[in-house]
mmCIF file of C-alpha atoms in Angstrom:
data_model
loop_
_atom_site.group_PDB
_atom_site.id
_atom_site.type_symbol
_atom_site.label_atom_id
_atom_site.label_comp_id
_atom_site.label_asym_id
_atom_site.label_seq_id
_atom_site.Cartn_x
_atom_site.Cartn_y
_atom_site.Cartn_z
ATOM 1 C CA MET U 264 59.005 124.604 8.980
ATOM 2 C CA THR U 265 56.294 125.806 6.556
ATOM 3 C CA GLN U 266 56.893 125.584 2.911
ATOM 4 C CA THR U 267 55.997 128.933 2.252
ATOM 5 C CA ASN U 268 58.688 129.806 4.997
ATOM 6 C CA LYS U 269 61.147 127.559 3.254
ATOM 7 C CA LEU U 270 60.339 129.262 0.140
ATOM 8 C CA ALA U 271 60.769 132.937 1.766
ATOM 9 C CA THR U 272 64.100 131.877 3.258
ATOM 10 C CA ALA U 273 65.645 130.774 0.220
ATOM 11 C CA ALA U 274 64.505 133.624 -1.808
ATOM 12 C CA THR U 275 66.009 136.030 0.934
ATOM 13 C CA VAL U 276 69.480 134.226 -0.037
ATOM 14 C CA ALA U 277 68.885 134.033 -3.878
ATOM 15 C CA VAL U 278 68.083 137.783 -3.949
ATOM 16 C CA LEU U 279 71.993 138.005 -3.354
ATOM 17 C CA GLY U 280 72.588 135.711 -6.380
ATOM 18 C CA SER U 281 70.670 137.666 -8.682
ATOM 19 C CA ALA U 282 71.311 141.026 -10.756
ATOM 20 C CA LEU U 283 69.560 142.071 -13.769
ATOM 21 C CA PRO U 284 71.628 142.402 -16.764
ATOM 22 C CA ALA U 285 70.430 146.065 -16.892
ATOM 23 C CA LEU U 286 71.964 146.707 -13.485
ATOM 24 C CA ALA U 287 75.154 144.699 -13.953
ATOM 25 C CA GLY U 288 76.097 146.418 -17.116
ATOM 26 C CA SER U 289 78.952 145.170 -19.366
ATOM 27 C CA THR U 290 80.489 142.259 -17.355
ATOM 28 C CA THR U 291 84.265 142.314 -16.536
ATOM 29 C CA PRO U 292 85.167 138.567 -15.888
ATOM 30 C CA VAL U 293 87.258 138.026 -12.979
ATOM 31 C CA GLU U 294 90.366 136.776 -14.080
ATOM 32 C CA ALA U 295 91.597 133.307 -13.037
ATOM 33 C CA PRO U 296 95.215 132.944 -11.182
ATOM 34 C CA GLU U 297 97.921 131.736 -13.573
ATOM 35 C CA SER U 298 97.980 127.887 -12.785
ATOM 36 C CA ASN U 299 99.451 124.769 -14.327
ATOM 37 C CA PRO U 300 97.942 123.260 -17.678
ATOM 38 C CA CYS U 301 95.577 120.811 -15.388
ATOM 39 C CA GLY U 302 94.683 123.276 -12.958
ATOM 40 C CA ASP U 303 95.156 124.434 -9.468
ATOM 41 C CA TRP U 304 92.347 123.031 -7.174
ATOM 42 C CA CYS U 305 93.348 125.232 -4.476
ATOM 43 C CA ASP U 306 93.537 128.222 -6.328
ATOM 44 C CA THR U 307 89.962 127.300 -7.842
ATOM 45 C CA LEU U 308 88.619 126.822 -4.155
ATOM 46 C CA LYS U 309 89.697 130.058 -2.861
ATOM 47 C CA GLY U 310 88.626 132.024 -6.022
ATOM 48 C CA ILE U 311 85.448 130.272 -7.526
ATOM 49 C CA GLY U 312 82.938 131.945 -5.138
ATOM 50 C CA THR U 313 83.380 135.315 -6.963
ATOM 51 C CA VAL U 314 81.169 135.355 -10.365
ATOM 52 C CA TYR U 315 81.125 138.931 -10.773
ATOM 53 C CA LYS U 316 83.488 142.080 -9.714
ATOM 54 C CA ASN U 317 83.482 145.320 -11.389
ATOM 55 C CA GLY U 318 84.365 148.284 -9.402
ATOM 56 C CA ASP U 319 83.353 151.169 -12.240
ATOM 57 C CA ASN U 320 79.864 149.494 -12.568
ATOM 58 C CA PRO U 321 77.536 152.281 -10.681
ATOM 59 C CA TYR U 322 74.929 149.438 -9.547
ATOM 60 C CA VAL U 323 76.676 146.027 -8.817
ATOM 61 C CA GLN U 324 80.257 145.880 -8.052
ATOM 62 C CA GLU U 325 80.587 142.592 -6.821
ATOM 63 C CA LEU U 326 78.565 139.391 -6.424
ATOM 64 C CA LYS U 327 80.035 135.988 -4.916
ATOM 65 C CA PHE U 328 78.672 133.454 -3.323
ATOM 66 C CA PHE U 329 80.273 131.439 -0.249
ATOM 67 C CA GLY U 330 80.170 128.397 1.665
ATOM 68 C CA ARG U 331 81.731 126.109 4.504
ATOM 69 C CA TYR U 332 81.379 122.434 5.280
ATOM 70 C CA GLN U 333 82.984 121.146 8.574
ATOM 71 C CA TRP U 334 82.856 116.970 9.224
ATOM 72 C CA GLN U 335 84.570 115.834 12.805
ATOM 73 C CA SER U 336 84.946 112.595 14.763
ATOM 74 C CA ALA U 337 85.753 112.084 18.404
ATOM 75 C CA HIS U 338 86.028 109.397 20.928
ATOM 76 C CA ILE U 339 86.012 109.957 24.544
ATOM 77 C CA ASP U 340 86.945 107.790 27.695
ATOM 78 C CA GLY U 341 86.598 108.912 30.887
ATOM 79 C CA ASN U 342 85.783 108.614 34.869
ATOM 80 C CA ASP U 343 82.257 110.234 35.875
ATOM 81 C CA VAL U 344 81.597 111.552 39.291
ATOM 82 C CA ASN U 345 80.448 108.081 40.952
ATOM 83 C CA GLY U 346 83.928 106.815 39.939
ATOM 84 C CA ASP U 347 82.034 104.571 37.132
ATOM 85 C CA ASP U 348 84.140 104.353 33.551
ATOM 86 C CA PHE U 349 82.423 105.838 30.526
ATOM 87 C CA ASN U 350 83.401 106.021 26.712
ATOM 88 C CA SER U 351 81.820 106.731 23.262
ATOM 89 C CA SER U 352 82.244 107.645 19.855
ATOM 90 C CA PHE U 353 80.804 110.293 17.873
ATOM 91 C CA ALA U 354 80.709 111.856 14.153
ATOM 92 C CA THR U 355 79.241 115.316 13.423
ATOM 93 C CA HIS U 356 78.563 117.283 10.406
ATOM 94 C CA ARG U 357 79.423 120.332 12.427
ATOM 95 C CA ARG U 358 78.480 122.982 9.867
ATOM 96 C CA PHE U 359 77.304 123.397 6.532
ATOM 97 C CA ARG U 360 76.518 126.841 5.479
ATOM 98 C CA LEU U 361 75.811 128.481 2.066
ATOM 99 C CA GLY U 362 75.354 131.987 1.424
ATOM 100 C CA ALA U 363 75.859 135.074 -0.924
ATOM 101 C CA GLN U 364 77.221 138.452 -0.607
ATOM 102 C CA MET U 365 76.676 141.513 -2.945
ATOM 103 C CA LYS U 366 78.271 145.182 -2.945
ATOM 104 C CA PHE U 367 75.876 147.490 -4.688
ATOM 105 C CA ALA U 368 75.473 151.327 -4.895
ATOM 106 C CA ASN U 369 79.234 151.711 -4.152
ATOM 107 C CA TYR U 370 78.398 152.176 -0.594
ATOM 108 C CA PHE U 371 76.248 149.030 0.170
ATOM 109 C CA LYS U 372 77.127 145.317 1.095
ATOM 110 C CA LEU U 373 74.395 142.696 1.630
ATOM 111 C CA LYS U 374 75.307 139.493 3.249
ATOM 112 C CA ALA U 375 73.208 136.544 4.110
ATOM 113 C CA ASN U 376 73.914 132.683 4.625
ATOM 114 C CA VAL U 377 71.846 129.978 6.127
ATOM 115 C CA ASN U 378 72.527 126.524 8.223
ATOM 116 C CA LEU U 379 71.771 123.399 6.217
ATOM 117 C CA VAL U 380 72.568 120.890 8.669
ATOM 118 C CA ALA U 381 71.761 120.303 12.546
ATOM 119 C CA ASP U 382 73.318 117.299 13.618
ATOM 120 C CA ALA U 383 72.263 116.482 17.358
ATOM 121 C CA LYS U 384 73.402 113.058 17.481
ATOM 122 C CA HIS U 385 75.611 113.578 20.720
ATOM 123 C CA THR U 386 72.480 114.714 22.425
ATOM 124 C CA SER U 387 69.641 112.517 23.946
ATOM 125 C CA ALA U 388 67.496 113.476 20.728
ATOM 126 C CA ASN U 389 70.219 111.466 18.484
ATOM 127 C CA SER U 390 68.913 113.056 15.427
ATOM 128 C CA ILE U 391 70.285 114.952 12.046
ATOM 129 C CA ASN U 392 68.103 117.182 10.001
ATOM 130 C CA TRP U 393 69.381 118.188 6.633
ATOM 131 C CA GLY U 394 68.244 121.210 5.016
ATOM 132 C CA PHE U 395 66.460 124.353 6.962
ATOM 133 C CA PRO U 396 66.414 123.817 10.303
ATOM 134 C CA ASP U 397 62.958 122.945 11.890
ATOM 135 C CA VAL U 398 63.979 126.322 14.434
ATOM 136 C CA ALA U 399 62.826 129.260 12.912
ATOM 137 C CA SER U 400 65.783 131.141 14.720
ATOM 138 C CA ALA U 401 68.484 128.901 13.619
ATOM 139 C CA VAL U 402 67.913 128.786 9.838
ATOM 140 C CA PHE U 403 70.173 132.051 9.184
ATOM 141 C CA ASP U 404 73.668 132.174 10.344
ATOM 142 C CA GLU U 405 73.898 135.725 9.444
ATOM 143 C CA ALA U 406 71.773 138.305 7.216
ATOM 144 C CA LYS U 407 73.093 141.621 7.378
ATOM 145 C CA LEU U 408 73.314 145.283 5.504
ATOM 146 C CA THR U 409 76.709 147.014 5.773
ATOM 147 C CA PHE U 410 76.741 150.774 4.898
ATOM 148 C CA ASP U 411 80.147 152.448 4.056
ATOM 149 C CA ALA U 412 79.427 155.737 5.652
ATOM 150 C CA GLY U 413 83.412 156.726 5.398
ATOM 151 C CA LYS U 414 83.498 156.244 1.645
ATOM 152 C CA ALA U 415 79.974 158.010 1.255
ATOM 153 C CA PHE U 416 80.450 161.362 3.411
ATOM 154 C CA GLY U 417 83.843 160.932 4.559
ATOM 155 C CA THR U 418 85.243 159.827 7.570
ATOM 156 C CA GLY U 419 85.707 162.813 9.862
ATOM 157 C CA GLY U 420 89.238 162.079 10.730
ATOM 158 C CA LEU U 421 88.849 158.310 10.900
ATOM 159 C CA ASP U 422 90.196 155.560 8.407
ATOM 160 C CA GLN U 423 87.162 153.624 8.224
ATOM 161 C CA LEU U 424 83.412 154.125 9.423
ATOM 162 C CA HIS U 425 80.752 151.326 8.914
ATOM 163 C CA PHE U 426 77.000 151.001 9.958
ATOM 164 C CA THR U 427 75.520 147.305 10.116
ATOM 165 C CA TYR U 428 72.016 146.356 10.729
ATOM 166 C CA GLY U 429 70.657 142.878 10.749
ATOM 167 C CA ARG U 430 71.436 139.212 12.479
ATOM 168 C CA GLN U 431 75.106 139.434 13.407
ATOM 169 C CA LYS U 432 77.693 136.872 15.021
ATOM 170 C CA LEU U 433 78.583 138.029 18.850
ATOM 171 C CA LYS U 434 82.110 138.420 19.062
ATOM 172 C CA MET U 435 82.922 138.051 22.533
ATOM 173 C CA SER U 436 86.400 136.168 23.261
ATOM 174 C CA GLN U 437 89.399 136.012 20.807
ATOM 175 C CA GLU U 438 88.386 132.585 19.724
ATOM 176 C CA ALA U 439 85.275 134.007 18.730
ATOM 177 C CA HIS U 440 86.521 136.819 17.059
ATOM 178 C CA THR U 441 87.897 133.975 14.820
ATOM 179 C CA SER U 442 85.996 132.398 12.613
ATOM 180 C CA SER U 443 85.224 128.577 12.714
ATOM 181 C CA LYS U 444 87.075 128.400 9.207
ATOM 182 C CA LYS U 445 90.260 129.404 10.815
ATOM 183 C CA ILE U 446 90.224 128.377 14.703
ATOM 184 C CA LYS U 447 93.163 126.252 15.479
ATOM 185 C CA THR U 448 91.518 123.752 17.954
ATOM 186 C CA VAL U 449 88.340 121.328 16.679
ATOM 187 C CA GLU U 450 86.066 123.297 19.258
ATOM 188 C CA ARG U 451 86.576 126.772 20.880
ATOM 189 C CA SER U 452 87.252 126.530 24.784
ATOM 190 C CA ALA U 453 84.427 126.157 27.342
ATOM 191 C CA LEU U 454 85.246 129.724 28.257
ATOM 192 C CA ALA U 455 84.979 131.255 25.516
ATOM 193 C CA ASN U 456 81.731 129.479 24.635
ATOM 194 C CA THR U 457 80.067 130.902 27.893
ATOM 195 C CA ILE U 458 80.402 134.518 26.440
ATOM 196 C CA TYR U 459 79.994 133.691 23.059
ATOM 197 C CA ARG U 460 76.964 131.319 23.255
ATOM 198 C CA SER U 461 77.295 131.238 19.130
ATOM 199 C CA ALA U 462 74.953 134.087 19.569
ATOM 200 C CA ARG U 463 73.603 135.707 16.472
ATOM 201 C CA PRO U 464 71.339 138.587 17.796
ATOM 202 C CA VAL U 465 70.011 141.410 15.767
ATOM 203 C CA GLY U 466 71.412 144.646 16.103
ATOM 204 C CA PHE U 467 72.885 147.760 15.024
ATOM 205 C CA THR U 468 76.664 148.009 14.919
ATOM 206 C CA VAL U 469 79.096 150.835 14.217
ATOM 207 C CA ASP U 470 82.535 150.165 13.337
ATOM 208 C CA ALA U 471 85.253 152.464 12.983
ATOM 209 C CA ALA U 472 89.269 152.631 12.757
ATOM 210 C CA LYS U 473 91.990 154.843 12.783
ATOM 211 C CA GLY U 474 95.548 154.303 12.233
ATOM 212 C CA SER U 475 96.659 151.031 14.512
ATOM 213 C CA TRP U 476 93.209 151.447 16.881
ATOM 214 C CA SER U 477 89.716 150.011 15.626
ATOM 215 C CA GLY U 478 86.661 149.332 17.421
ATOM 216 C CA ALA U 479 82.911 148.711 17.531
ATOM 217 C CA PHE U 480 79.708 149.285 19.329
ATOM 218 C CA ALA U 481 76.637 147.824 19.086
ATOM 219 C CA VAL U 482 72.927 147.613 20.523
ATOM 220 C CA PHE U 483 71.400 144.316 20.103
ATOM 221 C CA SER U 484 67.982 142.551 20.884
ATOM 222 C CA ASP U 485 68.462 139.668 23.239
ATOM 223 C CA GLN U 486 65.179 138.206 22.066
ATOM 224 C CA ILE U 487 65.528 134.652 19.836
ATOM 225 C CA ALA U 488 62.940 135.175 17.232
ATOM 226 C CA GLY U 489 59.905 132.834 16.620
ATOM 227 C CA THR U 490 60.174 133.486 12.950
ATOM 228 C CA GLU U 491 62.617 133.242 9.813
ATOM 229 C CA TRP U 492 61.774 136.858 9.232
ATOM 230 C CA ASP U 493 61.695 138.146 12.684
ATOM 231 C CA SER U 494 65.384 136.473 13.200
ATOM 232 C CA VAL U 495 66.977 138.709 10.593
ATOM 233 C CA ILE U 496 64.575 141.976 11.396
ATOM 234 C CA GLY U 497 64.583 141.586 15.066
ATOM 235 C CA GLU U 498 62.067 141.742 17.640
ATOM 236 C CA TRP U 499 62.840 144.643 20.451
ATOM 237 C CA SER U 500 60.114 143.770 22.929
ATOM 238 C CA ASP U 501 62.515 142.359 25.412
ATOM 239 C CA GLY U 502 65.921 142.956 26.492
ATOM 240 C CA ILE U 503 68.853 144.926 25.141
ATOM 241 C CA GLY U 504 72.497 144.077 25.147
ATOM 242 C CA TYR U 505 75.373 146.755 24.638
ATOM 243 C CA TYR U 506 78.477 145.637 23.203
ATOM 244 C CA ALA U 507 81.784 147.065 22.596
ATOM 245 C CA ASN U 508 85.179 146.377 21.614
ATOM 246 C CA VAL U 509 88.690 148.010 21.044
ATOM 247 C CA THR U 510 91.609 146.420 19.254
ATOM 248 C CA LYS U 511 95.240 147.657 19.105
ATOM 249 C CA THR U 512 97.393 146.465 16.204
ATOM 250 C CA PHE U 513 101.068 146.610 17.282
ATOM 251 C CA SER U 514 103.883 147.180 14.782
ATOM 252 C CA ASP U 515 104.487 143.344 14.493
ATOM 253 C CA ASP U 516 100.995 142.559 13.676
ATOM 254 C CA SER U 517 100.280 141.280 17.219
ATOM 255 C CA GLU U 518 96.650 142.484 18.562
ATOM 256 C CA LEU U 519 95.298 143.191 21.842
ATOM 257 C CA LEU U 520 91.715 142.909 21.823
ATOM 258 C CA ILE U 521 89.100 144.138 24.292
ATOM 259 C CA ASP U 522 85.512 142.937 24.615
ATOM 260 C CA PHE U 523 82.661 144.034 27.178
ATOM 261 C CA LEU U 524 78.827 143.395 27.077
ATOM 262 C CA TYR U 525 76.352 144.616 29.262
ATOM 263 C CA HIS U 526 73.009 143.011 29.179
ATOM 264 C CA ASP U 527 69.742 145.037 30.246
ATOM 265 C CA ASP U 528 66.935 142.470 31.102
ATOM 266 C CA SER U 529 64.726 141.713 33.625
ATOM 267 C CA GLY U 530 63.366 138.622 31.838
ATOM 268 C CA ASP U 531 64.355 134.930 32.039
ATOM 269 C CA ALA U 532 67.866 134.843 30.702
ATOM 270 C CA LEU U 533 67.800 131.265 30.045
ATOM 271 C CA VAL U 534 65.587 132.041 26.799
ATOM 272 C CA ASP U 535 67.690 134.573 25.544
ATOM 273 C CA TRP U 536 70.874 135.331 23.155
ATOM 274 C CA PHE U 537 73.276 136.236 25.819
ATOM 275 C CA GLY U 538 72.604 134.333 29.042
ATOM 276 C CA TYR U 539 74.379 136.387 31.500
ATOM 277 C CA ASP U 540 74.168 139.979 33.123
ATOM 278 C CA TRP U 541 77.766 141.143 31.866
ATOM 279 C CA ALA U 542 81.033 139.924 30.611
ATOM 280 C CA ALA U 543 84.483 141.088 29.718
ATOM 281 C CA SER U 544 87.686 139.898 27.830
ATOM 282 C CA VAL U 545 90.828 140.879 27.402
ATOM 283 C CA ALA U 546 93.013 139.144 24.846
ATOM 284 C CA TYR U 547 96.601 139.474 22.982
ATOM 285 C CA ALA U 548 97.356 137.479 20.525
ATOM 286 C CA GLY U 549 100.139 137.334 17.840
ATOM 287 C CA ASP U 550 103.289 135.503 15.729
ATOM 288 C CA CYS U 551 106.720 135.090 16.294
ATOM 289 C CA GLY U 552 108.460 133.455 13.202
ATOM 290 C CA ARG U 553 107.318 129.932 12.999
ATOM 291 C CA TRP U 554 105.570 130.585 16.925
ATOM 292 C CA GLY U 555 102.163 131.936 17.659
ATOM 293 C CA TYR U 556 100.805 132.661 20.647
ATOM 294 C CA MET U 557 97.336 133.905 22.683
ATOM 295 C CA ALA U 558 96.273 134.895 26.122
ATOM 296 C CA ASN U 559 92.794 135.633 26.985
ATOM 297 C CA ALA U 560 91.404 136.164 30.431
ATOM 298 C CA ILE U 561 87.623 136.428 30.999
ATOM 299 C CA VAL U 562 85.182 137.510 33.496
ATOM 300 C CA GLY U 563 81.606 137.817 33.894
ATOM 301 C CA ASP U 564 78.269 137.550 36.099
ATOM 302 C CA HIS U 565 75.569 135.141 35.380
ATOM 303 C CA GLY U 566 73.171 137.406 36.997
ATOM 304 C CA ASP U 567 69.537 135.949 37.668
ATOM 305 C CA LEU U 568 69.032 132.696 36.729
ATOM 306 C CA GLY U 569 66.498 131.348 38.954
ATOM 307 C CA ASN U 570 69.080 128.805 40.455
ATOM 308 C CA GLU U 571 71.754 130.034 42.940
ATOM 309 C CA ASP U 572 74.055 127.548 42.392
ATOM 310 C CA ARG U 573 74.577 128.542 38.848
ATOM 311 C CA GLU U 574 74.480 132.361 39.265
ATOM 312 C CA GLY U 575 77.515 134.860 40.396
ATOM 313 C CA LEU U 576 80.914 135.683 39.228
ATOM 314 C CA PHE U 577 82.722 133.231 36.801
ATOM 315 C CA TYR U 578 86.363 133.745 35.652
ATOM 316 C CA GLY U 579 89.145 132.227 34.043
ATOM 317 C CA ALA U 580 91.695 132.498 31.267
ATOM 318 C CA VAL U 581 92.893 130.494 28.231
ATOM 319 C CA LEU U 582 96.311 130.141 26.859
ATOM 320 C CA MET U 583 97.387 128.966 23.449
ATOM 321 C CA GLY U 584 100.707 128.235 21.448
ATOM 322 C CA THR U 585 101.434 127.122 18.158
ATOM 323 C CA TYR U 586 104.193 126.048 15.770
ATOM 324 C CA TRP U 587 104.805 125.534 12.562
ATOM 325 C CA ILE U 588 106.718 122.135 11.796
ATOM 326 C CA ALA U 589 106.517 122.417 7.936
ATOM 327 C CA GLN U 590 105.517 126.360 6.910
ATOM 328 C CA ASP U 591 102.044 126.768 6.228
ATOM 329 C CA SER U 592 101.252 123.046 5.950
ATOM 330 C CA LEU U 593 101.801 121.237 9.051
ATOM 331 C CA GLU U 594 101.407 123.285 12.391
ATOM 332 C CA LEU U 595 101.320 121.933 16.159
ATOM 333 C CA VAL U 596 98.718 123.232 18.223
ATOM 334 C CA GLY U 597 98.563 123.607 22.301
ATOM 335 C CA GLN U 598 95.824 125.259 24.524
ATOM 336 C CA TYR U 599 95.088 125.126 28.272
ATOM 337 C CA GLN U 600 92.041 126.807 29.707
ATOM 338 C CA TRP U 601 90.792 126.821 33.145
ATOM 339 C CA GLN U 602 87.402 128.327 34.226
ATOM 340 C CA GLY U 603 85.934 128.875 37.902
ATOM 341 C CA SER U 604 83.306 130.342 39.865
ATOM 342 C CA GLU U 605 82.221 131.676 42.962
ATOM 343 C CA GLU U 606 78.938 129.070 42.880
ATOM 344 C CA SER U 607 78.791 125.321 42.880
ATOM 345 C CA GLU U 608 77.457 125.168 39.570
ATOM 346 C CA GLY U 609 78.767 128.485 37.816
ATOM 347 C CA VAL U 610 80.826 126.920 34.900
ATOM 348 C CA ARG U 611 79.695 124.153 32.131
ATOM 349 C CA THR U 612 82.081 122.252 29.468
ATOM 350 C CA ASN U 613 80.967 122.132 26.147
ATOM 351 C CA SER U 614 78.474 119.695 24.997
ATOM 352 C CA ARG U 615 80.794 118.123 22.402
ATOM 353 C CA TYR U 616 81.413 115.690 23.773
ATOM 354 C CA PHE U 617 82.172 115.816 27.745
ATOM 355 C CA ARG U 618 78.559 116.263 28.731
ATOM 356 C CA ALA U 619 77.177 114.479 25.765
ATOM 357 C CA ASP U 620 74.850 111.933 25.672
ATOM 358 C CA ASN U 621 77.890 109.141 26.504
ATOM 359 C CA GLY U 622 76.731 107.110 29.154
ATOM 360 C CA GLY U 623 78.500 108.933 31.991
ATOM 361 C CA ASP U 624 77.485 111.165 34.871
ATOM 362 C CA VAL U 625 79.225 114.424 35.052
ATOM 363 C CA ASN U 626 76.583 116.486 36.383
ATOM 364 C CA SER U 627 75.230 117.904 32.889
ATOM 365 C CA GLY U 628 78.872 119.351 32.734
ATOM 366 C CA ARG U 629 78.477 121.911 35.541
ATOM 367 C CA GLY U 630 80.716 122.635 38.248
ATOM 368 C CA ASP U 631 83.051 125.243 39.889
ATOM 369 C CA SER U 632 86.309 124.390 38.531
ATOM 370 C CA HIS U 633 87.011 123.180 35.075
ATOM 371 C CA HIS U 634 90.331 122.309 33.477
ATOM 372 C CA SER U 635 91.151 121.203 29.981
ATOM 373 C CA LEU U 636 94.466 120.482 27.869
ATOM 374 C CA TYR U 637 94.666 120.352 24.074
ATOM 375 C CA ALA U 638 97.329 119.200 22.109
ATOM 376 C CA GLY U 639 96.643 118.997 18.259
ATOM 377 C CA LEU U 640 98.405 118.837 14.717
ATOM 378 C CA ASN U 641 96.893 120.558 12.074
ATOM 379 C CA TRP U 642 97.657 119.642 8.252
ATOM 380 C CA TYR U 643 96.718 122.292 5.827
ATOM 381 C CA LEU U 644 95.992 120.972 2.208
ATOM 382 C CA CYS U 645 95.081 124.628 1.107
ATOM 383 C CA GLY U 646 95.684 127.011 3.872
ATOM 384 C CA ASP U 647 92.644 127.158 5.909
ATOM 385 C CA ASN U 648 90.376 126.844 2.945
ATOM 386 C CA ALA U 649 90.791 122.890 3.024
ATOM 387 C CA LYS U 650 92.486 121.305 6.427
ATOM 388 C CA ILE U 651 92.675 118.039 8.609
ATOM 389 C CA MET U 652 92.860 118.548 12.254
ATOM 390 C CA THR U 653 93.770 115.911 14.730
ATOM 391 C CA GLY U 654 94.031 116.197 18.469
ATOM 392 C CA VAL U 655 93.588 114.964 22.105
ATOM 393 C CA GLU U 656 92.037 116.844 24.990
ATOM 394 C CA TYR U 657 92.102 116.129 28.945
ATOM 395 C CA GLN U 658 89.402 117.567 30.642
ATOM 396 C CA ASN U 659 88.830 117.576 34.663
ATOM 397 C CA LEU U 660 85.702 119.085 36.109
ATOM 398 C CA ASP U 661 85.008 119.579 39.777
ATOM 399 C CA THR U 662 80.822 118.951 40.786
ATOM 400 C CA PRO U 663 79.042 119.287 43.684
ATOM 401 C CA ASP U 664 78.664 115.526 43.674
ATOM 402 C CA GLY U 665 82.205 114.488 43.014
ATOM 403 C CA ASP U 666 84.966 115.064 40.039
ATOM 404 C CA ALA U 667 84.986 113.995 36.730
ATOM 405 C CA ASP U 668 87.422 113.482 33.729
ATOM 406 C CA GLY U 669 87.573 112.623 30.514
ATOM 407 C CA THR U 670 90.216 112.340 27.396
ATOM 408 C CA THR U 671 88.790 112.954 23.930
ATOM 409 C CA LEU U 672 90.533 112.075 20.524
ATOM 410 C CA TRP U 673 89.554 114.408 17.809
ATOM 411 C CA LEU U 674 89.676 114.268 14.169
ATOM 412 C CA ALA U 675 88.355 116.865 11.651
ATOM 413 C CA PHE U 676 88.229 118.251 8.212
ATOM 414 C CA ARG U 677 87.104 121.635 7.437
ATOM 415 C CA THR U 678 86.561 123.259 3.991
ATOM 416 C CA TYR U 679 85.284 126.434 2.573
ATOM 417 C CA PHE U 680 85.354 128.682 -0.529
#
């Protein structure tokens, strides 16, 4: 990245962190929560980001900074498609992001954050880059402007109506709806990642809610931009993705989530945000006392990828259960995932760490059937704001060259403010 682009990127985020005194008016200090004489580090962590809040100010109503840091390590031991043993250990700075959010002019919210580490030590590149990524399309995590149309003009019978434009997270699958700050497993399932893809396309989204129903409709550009500016504003010369979500919240706070994406593009799906023709996800999640549960069924079609073995239908399901050993402090987690396809290489494992550069031949993680079983223990030091995650995961993959399996031991620390 050139020095000019780095400065431009920094300025884009920094503009959220600056408000002229004339605009801010008289500042109302954010009251700190009551604490013991030595202070409460957890309350500080949760509230430190909000530096200004005044709903009566017509210009700037709120200004806050936010960030997350996630580190993890893993050891994998397995047998590859040739029957040979392999094992390797990894330590990864998984995510480091900083950003700012400003609510202004009563109806608008501007939010942007940047990625500050790209750790690829688990790949053949064996590299780590601190600071803004070298790849322009990876600098920003999100950068978007939201307009509260319901508050400005009335909702027309709705409880909420928002319009958003900019670089946004694609929320395909229940696990993608859940932030990485709050997921129960160290990594999302491979099936969820197949339709989520960590995609951050630029697009226009309408969010609405009425009673126990909520939903969203979005039109996204599938183009991975070549500059930081275009990764926020968007390039619309290639394919389009149409996304829809409907969510029903029941009286016990359980949720039914339905997601659908249709990708209209005759170009190379390997170099766009979505990478498949269409996909659908139906999930149900909730809690019952100390227990939590989630079930997610997914189906889709890869479309034309230039390789018949990797095209056609894919499908599968994810089941997860949780149990509080000590309420809000110590939690057991179990997850089972299966994914299959009609072609011989239609499913793929996660890059971390089954198909990482670990010395084993697992056909690049591609096959037609993949099972994974995860058991973990999460220790919440300050809710999801600071937690330690441990786990063990077994995976089995059927490939055209034979079966491969492996067991991974996980350890992770995650924090955010």
